Coordinates of C-alpha atoms and ligand atoms in Angstrom, one line a residue:
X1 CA 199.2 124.9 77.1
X2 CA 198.5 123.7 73.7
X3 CA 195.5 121.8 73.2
X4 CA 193.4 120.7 69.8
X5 CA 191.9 122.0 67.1
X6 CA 189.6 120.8 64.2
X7 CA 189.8 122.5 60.4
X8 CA 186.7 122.8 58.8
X9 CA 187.4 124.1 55.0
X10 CA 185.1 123.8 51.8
X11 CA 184.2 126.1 48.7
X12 CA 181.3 128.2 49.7
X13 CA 178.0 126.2 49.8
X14 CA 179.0 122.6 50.2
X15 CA 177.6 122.8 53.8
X16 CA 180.6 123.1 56.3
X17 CA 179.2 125.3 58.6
X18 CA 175.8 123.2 58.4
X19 CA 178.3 120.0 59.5
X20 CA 180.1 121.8 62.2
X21 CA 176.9 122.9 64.1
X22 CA 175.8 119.4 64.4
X23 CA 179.0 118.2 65.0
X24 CA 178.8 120.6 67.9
X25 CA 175.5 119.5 69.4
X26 CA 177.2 116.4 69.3
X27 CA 180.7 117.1 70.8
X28 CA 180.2 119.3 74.0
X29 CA 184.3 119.6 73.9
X30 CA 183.8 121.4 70.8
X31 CA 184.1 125.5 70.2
X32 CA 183.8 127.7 67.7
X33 CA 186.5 129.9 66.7
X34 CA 184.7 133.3 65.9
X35 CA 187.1 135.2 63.0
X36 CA 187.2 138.6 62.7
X37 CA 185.9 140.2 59.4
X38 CA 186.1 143.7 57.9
X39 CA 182.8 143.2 56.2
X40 CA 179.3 143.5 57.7
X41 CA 177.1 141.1 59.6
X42 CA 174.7 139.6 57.0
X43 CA 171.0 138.5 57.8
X44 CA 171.0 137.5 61.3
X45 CA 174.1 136.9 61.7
X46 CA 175.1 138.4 65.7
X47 CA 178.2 139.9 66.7
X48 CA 180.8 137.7 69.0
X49 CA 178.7 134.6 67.8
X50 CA 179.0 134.1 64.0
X51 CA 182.3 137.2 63.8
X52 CA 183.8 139.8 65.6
X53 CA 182.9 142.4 63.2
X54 CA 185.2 145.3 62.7
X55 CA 185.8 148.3 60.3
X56 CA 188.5 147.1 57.2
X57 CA 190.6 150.4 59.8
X58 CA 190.5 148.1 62.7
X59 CA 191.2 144.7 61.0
X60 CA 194.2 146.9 59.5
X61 CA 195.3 147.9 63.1
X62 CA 195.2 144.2 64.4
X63 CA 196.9 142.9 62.1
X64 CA 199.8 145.7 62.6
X65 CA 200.1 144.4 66.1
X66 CA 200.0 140.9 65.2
X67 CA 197.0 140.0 66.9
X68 CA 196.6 137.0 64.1
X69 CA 197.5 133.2 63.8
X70 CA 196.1 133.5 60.5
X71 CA 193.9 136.0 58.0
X72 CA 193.1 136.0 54.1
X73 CA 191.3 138.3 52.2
X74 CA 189.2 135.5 51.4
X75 CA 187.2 137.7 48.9
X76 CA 187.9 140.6 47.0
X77 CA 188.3 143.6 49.7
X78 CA 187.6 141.8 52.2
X79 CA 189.6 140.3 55.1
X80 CA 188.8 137.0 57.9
X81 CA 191.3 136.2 60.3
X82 CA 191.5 134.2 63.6
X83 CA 192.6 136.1 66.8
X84 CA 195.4 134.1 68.9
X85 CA 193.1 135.3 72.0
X86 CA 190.6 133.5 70.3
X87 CA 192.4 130.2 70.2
X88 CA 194.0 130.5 73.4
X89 CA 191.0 130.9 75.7
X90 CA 189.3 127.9 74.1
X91 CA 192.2 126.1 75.0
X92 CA 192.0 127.9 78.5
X93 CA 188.6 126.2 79.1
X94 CA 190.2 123.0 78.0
X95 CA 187.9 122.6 74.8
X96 CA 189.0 122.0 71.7
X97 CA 189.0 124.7 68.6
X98 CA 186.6 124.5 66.1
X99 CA 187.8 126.6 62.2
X100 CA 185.7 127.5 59.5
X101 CA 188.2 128.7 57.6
X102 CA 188.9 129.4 53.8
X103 CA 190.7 127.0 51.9
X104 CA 193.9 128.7 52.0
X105 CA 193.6 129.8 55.1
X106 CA 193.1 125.9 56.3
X107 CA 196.2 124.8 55.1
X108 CA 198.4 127.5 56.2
X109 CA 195.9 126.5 59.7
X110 CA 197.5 122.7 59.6
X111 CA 201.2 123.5 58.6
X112 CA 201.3 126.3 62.1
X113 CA 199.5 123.3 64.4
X114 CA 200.6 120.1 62.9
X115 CA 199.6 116.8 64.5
X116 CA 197.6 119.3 67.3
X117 CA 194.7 119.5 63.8
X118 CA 192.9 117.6 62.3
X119 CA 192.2 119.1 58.9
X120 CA 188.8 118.4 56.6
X121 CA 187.8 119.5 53.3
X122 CA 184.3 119.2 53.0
X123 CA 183.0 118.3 49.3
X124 CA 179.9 118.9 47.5
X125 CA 179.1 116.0 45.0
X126 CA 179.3 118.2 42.1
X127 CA 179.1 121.8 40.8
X128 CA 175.4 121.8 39.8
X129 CA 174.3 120.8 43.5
X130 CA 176.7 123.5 45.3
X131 CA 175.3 126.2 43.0
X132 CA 171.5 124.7 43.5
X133 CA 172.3 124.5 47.2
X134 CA 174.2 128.6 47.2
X135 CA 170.8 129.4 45.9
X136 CA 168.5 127.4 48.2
X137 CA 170.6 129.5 50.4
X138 CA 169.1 132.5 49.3
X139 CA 171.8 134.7 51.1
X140 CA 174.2 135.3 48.3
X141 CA 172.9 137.9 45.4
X142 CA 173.4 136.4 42.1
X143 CA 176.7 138.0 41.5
X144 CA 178.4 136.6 44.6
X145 CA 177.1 133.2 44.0
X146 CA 179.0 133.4 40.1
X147 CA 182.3 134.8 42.3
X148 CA 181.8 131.7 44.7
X149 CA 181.4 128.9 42.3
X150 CA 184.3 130.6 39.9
X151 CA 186.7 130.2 43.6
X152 CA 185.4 126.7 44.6
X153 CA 186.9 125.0 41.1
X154 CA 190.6 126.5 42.4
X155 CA 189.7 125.1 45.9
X156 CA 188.9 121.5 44.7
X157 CA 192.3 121.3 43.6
X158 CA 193.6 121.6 47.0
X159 CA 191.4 119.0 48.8
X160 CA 194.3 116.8 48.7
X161 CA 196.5 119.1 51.4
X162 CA 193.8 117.9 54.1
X163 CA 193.6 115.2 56.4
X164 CA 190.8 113.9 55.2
X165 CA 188.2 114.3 52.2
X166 CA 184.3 114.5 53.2
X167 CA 181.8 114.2 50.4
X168 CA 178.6 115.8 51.7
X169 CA 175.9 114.1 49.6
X170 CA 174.0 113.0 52.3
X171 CA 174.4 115.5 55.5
X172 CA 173.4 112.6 58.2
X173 CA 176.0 110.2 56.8
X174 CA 178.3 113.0 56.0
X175 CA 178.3 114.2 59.9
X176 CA 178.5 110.6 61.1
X177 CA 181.6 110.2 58.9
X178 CA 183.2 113.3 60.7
X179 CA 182.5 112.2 64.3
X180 CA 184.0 108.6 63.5
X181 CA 187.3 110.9 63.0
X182 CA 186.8 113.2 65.2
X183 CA 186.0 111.2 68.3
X184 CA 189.2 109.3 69.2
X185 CA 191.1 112.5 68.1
X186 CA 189.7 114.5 70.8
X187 CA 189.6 111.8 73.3
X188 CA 191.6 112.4 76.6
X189 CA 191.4 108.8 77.9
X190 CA 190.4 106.1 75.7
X191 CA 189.4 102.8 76.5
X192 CA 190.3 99.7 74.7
X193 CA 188.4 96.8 75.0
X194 CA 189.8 94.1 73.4
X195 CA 187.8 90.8 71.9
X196 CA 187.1 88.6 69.0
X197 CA 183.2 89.8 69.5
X198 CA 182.1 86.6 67.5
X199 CA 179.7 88.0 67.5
X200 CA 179.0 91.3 69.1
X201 CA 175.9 91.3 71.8
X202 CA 174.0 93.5 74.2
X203 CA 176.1 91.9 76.6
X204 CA 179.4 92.9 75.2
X205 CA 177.7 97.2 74.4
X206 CA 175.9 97.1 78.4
X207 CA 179.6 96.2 79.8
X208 CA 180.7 99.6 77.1
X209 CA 177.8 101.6 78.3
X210 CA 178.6 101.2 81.8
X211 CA 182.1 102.4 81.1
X212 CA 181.2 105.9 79.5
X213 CA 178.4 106.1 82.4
X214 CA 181.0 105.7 85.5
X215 CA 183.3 108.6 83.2
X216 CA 186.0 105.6 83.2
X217 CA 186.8 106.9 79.4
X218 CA 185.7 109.9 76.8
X219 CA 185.8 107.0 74.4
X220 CA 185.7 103.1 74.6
X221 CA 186.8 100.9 72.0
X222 CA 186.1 97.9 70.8
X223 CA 189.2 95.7 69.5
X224 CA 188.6 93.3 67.1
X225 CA 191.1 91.1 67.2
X226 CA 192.4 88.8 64.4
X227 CA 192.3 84.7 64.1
X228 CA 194.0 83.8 67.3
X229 CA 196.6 81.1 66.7
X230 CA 195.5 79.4 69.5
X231 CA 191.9 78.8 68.1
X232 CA 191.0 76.7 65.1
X233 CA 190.4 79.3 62.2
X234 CA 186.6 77.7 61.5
X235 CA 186.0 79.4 65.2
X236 CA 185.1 82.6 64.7
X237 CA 183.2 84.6 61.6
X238 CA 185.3 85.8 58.7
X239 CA 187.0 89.1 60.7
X240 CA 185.4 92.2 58.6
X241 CA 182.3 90.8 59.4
X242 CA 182.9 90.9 63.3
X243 CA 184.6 94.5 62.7
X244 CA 181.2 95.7 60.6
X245 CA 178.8 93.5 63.8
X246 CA 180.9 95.5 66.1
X247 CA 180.7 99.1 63.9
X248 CA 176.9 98.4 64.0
X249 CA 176.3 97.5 67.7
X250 CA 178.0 101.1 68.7
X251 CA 176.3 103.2 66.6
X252 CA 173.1 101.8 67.8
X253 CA 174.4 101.9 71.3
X254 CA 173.4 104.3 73.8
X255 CA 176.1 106.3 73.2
X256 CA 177.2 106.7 69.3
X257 CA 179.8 109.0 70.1
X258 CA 181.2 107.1 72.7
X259 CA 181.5 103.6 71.8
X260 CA 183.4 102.6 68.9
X261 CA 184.8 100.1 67.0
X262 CA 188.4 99.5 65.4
X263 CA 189.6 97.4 63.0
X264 CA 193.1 98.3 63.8
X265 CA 194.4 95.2 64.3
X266 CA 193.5 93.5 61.4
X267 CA 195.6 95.9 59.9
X268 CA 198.9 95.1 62.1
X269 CA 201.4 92.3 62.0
X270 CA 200.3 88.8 63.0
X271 CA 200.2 87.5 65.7
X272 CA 198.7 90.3 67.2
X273 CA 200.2 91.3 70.5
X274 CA 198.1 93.9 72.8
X275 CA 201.1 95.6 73.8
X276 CA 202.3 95.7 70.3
X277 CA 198.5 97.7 69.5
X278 CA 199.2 99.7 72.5
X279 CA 202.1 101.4 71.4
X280 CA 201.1 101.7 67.9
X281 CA 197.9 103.1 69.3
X282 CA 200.0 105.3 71.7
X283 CA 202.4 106.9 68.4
X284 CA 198.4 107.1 67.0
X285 CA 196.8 109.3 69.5
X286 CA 199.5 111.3 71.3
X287 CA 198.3 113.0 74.9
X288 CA 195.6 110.2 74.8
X289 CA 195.5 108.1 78.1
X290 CA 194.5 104.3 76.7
X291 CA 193.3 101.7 79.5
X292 CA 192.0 98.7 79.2
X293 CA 189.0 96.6 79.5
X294 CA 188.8 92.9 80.3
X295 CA 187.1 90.3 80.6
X296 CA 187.1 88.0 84.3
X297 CA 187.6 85.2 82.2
X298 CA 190.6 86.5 80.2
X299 CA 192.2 88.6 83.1
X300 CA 194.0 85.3 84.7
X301 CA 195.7 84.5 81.5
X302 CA 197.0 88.4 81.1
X303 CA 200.1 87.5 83.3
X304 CA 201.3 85.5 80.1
X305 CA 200.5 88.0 78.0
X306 CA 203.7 89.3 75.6
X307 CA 205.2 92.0 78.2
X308 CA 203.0 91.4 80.9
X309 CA 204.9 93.8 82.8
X310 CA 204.6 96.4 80.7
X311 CA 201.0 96.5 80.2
X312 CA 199.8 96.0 83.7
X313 CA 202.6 98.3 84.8
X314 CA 201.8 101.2 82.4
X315 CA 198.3 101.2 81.6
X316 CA 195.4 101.1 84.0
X317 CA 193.3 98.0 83.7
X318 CA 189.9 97.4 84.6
X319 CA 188.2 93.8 84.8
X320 CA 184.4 93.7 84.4
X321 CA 182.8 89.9 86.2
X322 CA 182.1 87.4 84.1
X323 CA 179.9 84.3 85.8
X324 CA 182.5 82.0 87.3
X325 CA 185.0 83.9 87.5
X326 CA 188.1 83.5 89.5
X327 CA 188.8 87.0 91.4
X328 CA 192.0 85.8 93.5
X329 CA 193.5 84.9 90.0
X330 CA 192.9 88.6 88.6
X331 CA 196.9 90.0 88.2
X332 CA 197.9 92.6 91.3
X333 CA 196.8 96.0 90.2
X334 CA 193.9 95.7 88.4
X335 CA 190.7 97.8 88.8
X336 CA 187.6 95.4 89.0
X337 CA 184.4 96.8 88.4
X338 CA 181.9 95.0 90.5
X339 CA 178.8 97.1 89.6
X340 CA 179.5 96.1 85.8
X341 CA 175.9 94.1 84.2
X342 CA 176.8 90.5 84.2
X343 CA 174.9 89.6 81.5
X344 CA 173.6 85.4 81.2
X345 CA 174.5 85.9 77.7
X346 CA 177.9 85.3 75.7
X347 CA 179.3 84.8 72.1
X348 CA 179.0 80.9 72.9
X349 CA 175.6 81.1 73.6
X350 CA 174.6 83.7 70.8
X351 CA 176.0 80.7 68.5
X352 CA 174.3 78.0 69.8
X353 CA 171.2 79.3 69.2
X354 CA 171.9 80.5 65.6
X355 CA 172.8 76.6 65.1
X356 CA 169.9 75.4 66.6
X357 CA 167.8 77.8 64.9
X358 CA 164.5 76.1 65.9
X359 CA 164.7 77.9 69.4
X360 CA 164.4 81.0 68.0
X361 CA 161.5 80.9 65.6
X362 CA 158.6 78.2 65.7
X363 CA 159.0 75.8 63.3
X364 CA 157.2 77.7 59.4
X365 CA 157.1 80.9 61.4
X366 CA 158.9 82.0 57.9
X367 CA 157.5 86.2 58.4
X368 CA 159.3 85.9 61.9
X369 CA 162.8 84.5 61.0
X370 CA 162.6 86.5 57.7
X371 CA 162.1 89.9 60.0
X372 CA 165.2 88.8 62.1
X373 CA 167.3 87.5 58.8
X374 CA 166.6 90.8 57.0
X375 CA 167.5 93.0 60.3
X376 CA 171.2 90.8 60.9
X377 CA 171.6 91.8 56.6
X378 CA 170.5 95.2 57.5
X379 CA 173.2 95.4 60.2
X380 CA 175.9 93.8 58.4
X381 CA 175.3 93.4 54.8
X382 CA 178.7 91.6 54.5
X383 CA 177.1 88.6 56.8
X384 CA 176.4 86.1 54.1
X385 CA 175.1 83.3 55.9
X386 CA 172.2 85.7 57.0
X387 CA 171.5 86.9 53.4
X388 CA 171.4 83.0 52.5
X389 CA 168.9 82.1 55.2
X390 CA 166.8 85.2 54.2
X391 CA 167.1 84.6 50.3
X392 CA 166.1 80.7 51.5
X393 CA 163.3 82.2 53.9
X394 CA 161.8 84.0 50.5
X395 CA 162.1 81.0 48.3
X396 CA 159.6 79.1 50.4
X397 CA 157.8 81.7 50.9
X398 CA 157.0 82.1 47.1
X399 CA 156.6 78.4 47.0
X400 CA 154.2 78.4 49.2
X401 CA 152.3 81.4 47.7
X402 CA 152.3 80.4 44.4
X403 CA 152.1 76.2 44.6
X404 CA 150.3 75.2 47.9
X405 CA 147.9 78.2 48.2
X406 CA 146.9 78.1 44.9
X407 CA 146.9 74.4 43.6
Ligands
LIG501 P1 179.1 126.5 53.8 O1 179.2 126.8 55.2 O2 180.0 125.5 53.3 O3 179.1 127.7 52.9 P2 176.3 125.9 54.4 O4 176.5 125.0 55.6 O5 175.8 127.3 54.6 O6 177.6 125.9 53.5 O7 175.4 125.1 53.4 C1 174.9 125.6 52.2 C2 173.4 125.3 52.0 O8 173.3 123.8 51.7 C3 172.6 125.5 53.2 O9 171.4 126.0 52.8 C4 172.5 124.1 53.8 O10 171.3 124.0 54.5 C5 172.5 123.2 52.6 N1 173.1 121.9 52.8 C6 174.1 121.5 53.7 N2 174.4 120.2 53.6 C7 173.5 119.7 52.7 C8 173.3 118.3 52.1 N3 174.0 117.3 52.5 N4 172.3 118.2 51.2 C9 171.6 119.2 50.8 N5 171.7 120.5 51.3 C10 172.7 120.7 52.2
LIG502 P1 181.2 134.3 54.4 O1 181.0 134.3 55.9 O2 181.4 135.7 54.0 O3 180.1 133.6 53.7 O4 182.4 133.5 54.0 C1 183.6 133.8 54.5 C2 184.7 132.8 54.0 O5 185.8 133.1 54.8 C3 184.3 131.3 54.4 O6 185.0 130.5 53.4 C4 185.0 131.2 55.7 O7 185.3 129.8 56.0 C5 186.2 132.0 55.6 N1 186.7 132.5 56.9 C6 186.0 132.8 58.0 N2 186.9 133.1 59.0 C7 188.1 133.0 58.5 C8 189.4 133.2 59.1 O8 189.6 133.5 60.2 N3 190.5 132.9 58.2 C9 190.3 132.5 56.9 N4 191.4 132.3 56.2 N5 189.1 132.3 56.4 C10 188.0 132.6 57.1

């Protein structure tokens, strides 16, 4: 059985190996491919954990029987390669592969597994920081640090042969990047929960939570959907600002890794149909099983739905309870999940008390709305009405200050 694997490729020093290891604490799924290497173990480097390491006799012999997906002599004299044993037992324990390959050796990697690899070339914002960072290293003499930055100027040319580009400048944005990517591409079952999320709330990331907790999904989504044309377009907050609210709320969920969000159907023909995201999600993430994740107050309506048929006959729903809902109404086949938090809180409401403002802060309790204005422009910085309020908030402040305190 073939299963998945993740390319991680870089010129020497830009910090690929320091990305997969967190990206490993983070992914349990995740396993490293250990290459064999004629060279020998450096520092404390161990045996069947960081290489298998053989005499350049040996590596000659396995490559003679074609033991090898794949091996480079990465430097001059000598030789890394990847074992097909090595690849094939991962797959065996149903994880996914994890390379830290050579350049070379990850695109040759990509062309022999295709759509089963996602490919990265991990960057280092310029040559002065990979050479400061080779020597903060301090495991490279000077000579092989000269050979390394010399190679890395012919790898940068080939970043562009690689799914996708990572710039390493900061390492915790850097690995948050990766997982983003690297989630939904080794997610057996993925949840979709589709919404406007105008805006986002705790109730909306309890209902996601409860998901990953009762294993319904590896990963749930969160849908943003476009302007519906059945709802006047001053309704709902300009979309990429719901899409960034929604980006935020799951990273600061319980589970980062876990919940997401996707803008994918802003990006698709209008009207938006959820079977029409279905399949396009399907061609997206072959081998994936996508369900779905409704609302009580929207799962009467599904029956009208475009191809009603063909969503509630080919995906597995699930209905969370909403107060005042109607179960009988539910379409036949649906999962409902009764022990889901029914939160007293909705967009609605969230709204509401935005307009009324007064509720939530005491009227010239300026430090209080100023704390909650600066934390909604910390979590969405595209949300301008919040940045208005807080730019407002400091004006009268410093009127204040300067005029009334001081007459
Ligand atoms: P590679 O596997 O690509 O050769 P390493 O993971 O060994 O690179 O990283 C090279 C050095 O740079 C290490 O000492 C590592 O701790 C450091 N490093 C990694 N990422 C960053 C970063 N974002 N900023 C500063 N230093 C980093
Ligand atoms: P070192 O471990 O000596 O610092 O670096 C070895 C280089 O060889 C790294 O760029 C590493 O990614 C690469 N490498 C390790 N294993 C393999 C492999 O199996 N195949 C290829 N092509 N490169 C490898």
């Amino acid at each position: 059985m073939m299963g998945k694997l993740l390319i991680f490729s870089a010129p020497s020093g830009s910090g690929k190996t320091t990305i997969v290891r967190r990206l490993m604490e983070r992914f349990p799924r995740l396993e490293f491919s250990v290459s064999v290497t004629s060279r020998p173990p450096r520092g404390a480097e161990v045996n069947g954990r960081d290489y298998h390491f053989v005499t350049p006799e040996e590596f000659g012999r396995l490559v003679e029987a074609g033991e090898f997906v794949e091996w480079e002599e990465v430097y001059e004299g000598t030789r890394y390669g990847t074992l097909r044993r090595e690849v094939e037992g991962i797959w065996a324990r149903e994880n996914v592969c994890v390379f830290d390959v050579d350049v070379v050796g990850g695109v040759r990697l990509k062309q022999i597994f295709g759509d089963a690899a996602l490919s990265f070339f991990v960057e280092c914002p310029s040559m002065e920081e990979l050479r400061g960072r080779l020597e903060a290293r301090g495991t490279d003499s000077p000579e092989s640090i000269e050979r390394r930055l010399a190679k890395a100027e012919e790898e940068a040319k080939r970043a562009a042969e690689f799914d996708h580009v990572v710039v390493n400048d900061d390492l915790d944005r850097a690995v948050d990047e990766v997982a983003t990517m690297v989630a939904p591409f080794i997610a057996r079952r993925i949840m979709l929960y589709f919404g406007s999320f105008n805006p986002v709330h705790r109730g909306h990331v309890a209902v996601a939570e409860y998901a990953v907790e009762k294993e319904l999904a590896d990963l749930v989504v969160m849908v943003v959907s476009p302007q519906s044309p059945f709802k006047e377009a001053e309704e709902l907050a300009p979309e990429l600002e719901r899409y960034e609210m929604a980006v935020q709320a799951a990273k600061e969920s319980k589970y980062p890794d876990k919940i997401a969000a996707s803008a994918v159907e802003l990006t698709l023909p209008r009207p938006s149909y959820t079977i029409d995201t279905l399949r396009f999600l399907e061609a997206q993430f072959p081998g994936a099983e996508l369900s779905l994740l409704v609302g009580g107050d929207n799962a009467p309506g599904m029956v009208k739905w475009k191809e009603a048929e063909a969503i509630l006959g080919g995906f597995p729903v699930y209905v969370y309870p909403r107060p005042g809902d109607d179960e009988g109404a539910f379409p036949e086949g649906v999962t409902v999940l009764e022990g889901a938090p029914e939160m007293e809180i909705s967009s609605t409401r969230v709204r509401e008390l935005l307009a009324e403002g007064r509720e939530r802060f005491r009227e010239g309790d300026f430090a209080g709305a100023a704390n909650s204005f600066g934390e909604a422009v910390g979590m969405a910085p595209v949300n301008r009405e919040a940045a208005g309020y807080l730019h407002l908030i400091s004006e009268i402040q410093n009127f204040k200050n300067t005029d009334l305190m001081n007459p």
